Amino acid sequence: MSAQTNALRLLPWTTPEGKPCFLSSDTDEGVLSRLADAVEVAQTSAGAGVLGCAKAVLADPQVGASELRFAVARVTEALGDVLRVAESRGARLSAPHEEVEGDEDEDPCLPASAFG
């Protein structure tokens, strides 16, 4: 099943000059969309790893200034990547989706037990 979209997707990489890259596609299942999804997963996973390492550096009272600077530099890079992923995903969540024929009266519903 292919989701239809006409909005530009912010990709999780930039040009060599640091400018944002966008994808215009009528589906989210194309080759570039799947590649972008995989890069986003890798970036968020790497961010989690960087966070763990940074916590270890901060917990060490003997750590030097150069180690702290290195940790902050990696955290800054990872945060930039994760913020780009969040911006891209947030924009796609708020993008209007076409109605599928026959779904006009179907609202999403969950049983009360789903809410605890």
PDB file of C-alpha atoms in Angstrom, residues 39-88:
ATOM      1  CA  VAL A  39      19.471   7.195   7.150  1.00  0.00           C
ATOM      2  CA  GLU A  40      17.045   8.638   9.724  1.00  0.00           C
ATOM      3  CA  VAL A  41      17.096   5.348  11.653  1.00  0.00           C
ATOM      4  CA  ALA A  42      20.911   5.306  11.551  1.00  0.00           C
ATOM      5  CA  GLN A  43      21.113   8.935  12.708  1.00  0.00           C
ATOM      6  CA  THR A  44      18.743   8.452  15.640  1.00  0.00           C
ATOM      7  CA  SER A  45      20.538   5.236  16.663  1.00  0.00           C
ATOM      8  CA  ALA A  46      23.896   6.991  16.469  1.00  0.00           C
ATOM      9  CA  GLY A  47      22.460   9.831  18.549  1.00  0.00           C
ATOM     10  CA  ALA A  48      21.478   7.372  21.264  1.00  0.00           C
ATOM     11  CA  GLY A  49      25.000   5.968  21.258  1.00  0.00           C
ATOM     12  CA  VAL A  50      26.558   9.425  21.448  1.00  0.00           C
ATOM     13  CA  LEU A  51      24.271  10.298  24.355  1.00  0.00           C
ATOM     14  CA  GLY A  52      25.409   7.218  26.252  1.00  0.00           C
ATOM     15  CA  CYS A  53      29.071   8.066  25.691  1.00  0.00           C
ATOM     16  CA  ALA A  54      28.539  11.693  26.693  1.00  0.00           C
ATOM     17  CA  LYS A  55      26.877  10.607  29.937  1.00  0.00           C
ATOM     18  CA  ALA A  56      29.896   8.425  30.702  1.00  0.00           C
ATOM     19  CA  VAL A  57      32.267  11.334  30.033  1.00  0.00           C
ATOM     20  CA  LEU A  58      30.245  13.625  32.289  1.00  0.00           C
ATOM     21  CA  ALA A  59      30.173  11.019  35.057  1.00  0.00           C
ATOM     22  CA  ASP A  60      33.985  10.791  35.147  1.00  0.00           C
ATOM     23  CA  PRO A  61      35.382  13.407  37.554  1.00  0.00           C
ATOM     24  CA  GLN A  62      38.891  12.942  36.092  1.00  0.00           C
ATOM     25  CA  VAL A  63      37.930  13.820  32.508  1.00  0.00           C
ATOM     26  CA  GLY A  64      39.930  16.578  30.874  1.00  0.00           C
ATOM     27  CA  ALA A  65      38.862  19.595  28.860  1.00  0.00           C
ATOM     28  CA  SER A  66      39.768  18.018  25.518  1.00  0.00           C
ATOM     29  CA  GLU A  67      37.572  14.982  26.239  1.00  0.00           C
ATOM     30  CA  LEU A  68      34.699  17.255  27.227  1.00  0.00           C
ATOM     31  CA  ARG A  69      35.079  19.321  24.052  1.00  0.00           C
ATOM     32  CA  PHE A  70      35.134  16.146  21.959  1.00  0.00           C
ATOM     33  CA  ALA A  71      31.982  14.841  23.670  1.00  0.00           C
ATOM     34  CA  VAL A  72      30.185  18.173  23.217  1.00  0.00           C
ATOM     35  CA  ALA A  73      31.164  18.275  19.534  1.00  0.00           C
ATOM     36  CA  ARG A  74      29.728  14.776  18.955  1.00  0.00           C
ATOM     37  CA  VAL A  75      26.556  15.612  20.907  1.00  0.00           C
ATOM     38  CA  THR A  76      26.137  18.792  18.842  1.00  0.00           C
ATOM     39  CA  GLU A  77      26.438  16.823  15.592  1.00  0.00           C
ATOM     40  CA  ALA A  78      23.996  14.151  16.768  1.00  0.00           C
ATOM     41  CA  LEU A  79      21.514  16.740  18.035  1.00  0.00           C
ATOM     42  CA  GLY A  80      21.582  18.517  14.673  1.00  0.00           C
ATOM     43  CA  ASP A  81      20.855  15.231  12.896  1.00  0.00           C
ATOM     44  CA  VAL A  82      18.037  14.266  15.252  1.00  0.00           C
ATOM     45  CA  LEU A  83      16.451  17.725  15.037  1.00  0.00           C
ATOM     46  CA  ARG A  84      16.464  17.475  11.222  1.00  0.00           C
ATOM     47  CA  VAL A  85      14.772  14.052  11.486  1.00  0.00           C
ATOM     48  CA  ALA A  86      12.184  15.470  13.891  1.00  0.00           C
ATOM     49  CA  GLU A  87      11.499  18.446  11.619  1.00  0.00           C
ATOM     50  CA  SER A  88      11.098  16.180   8.596  1.00  0.00           C
TER      51      SER A  88
END
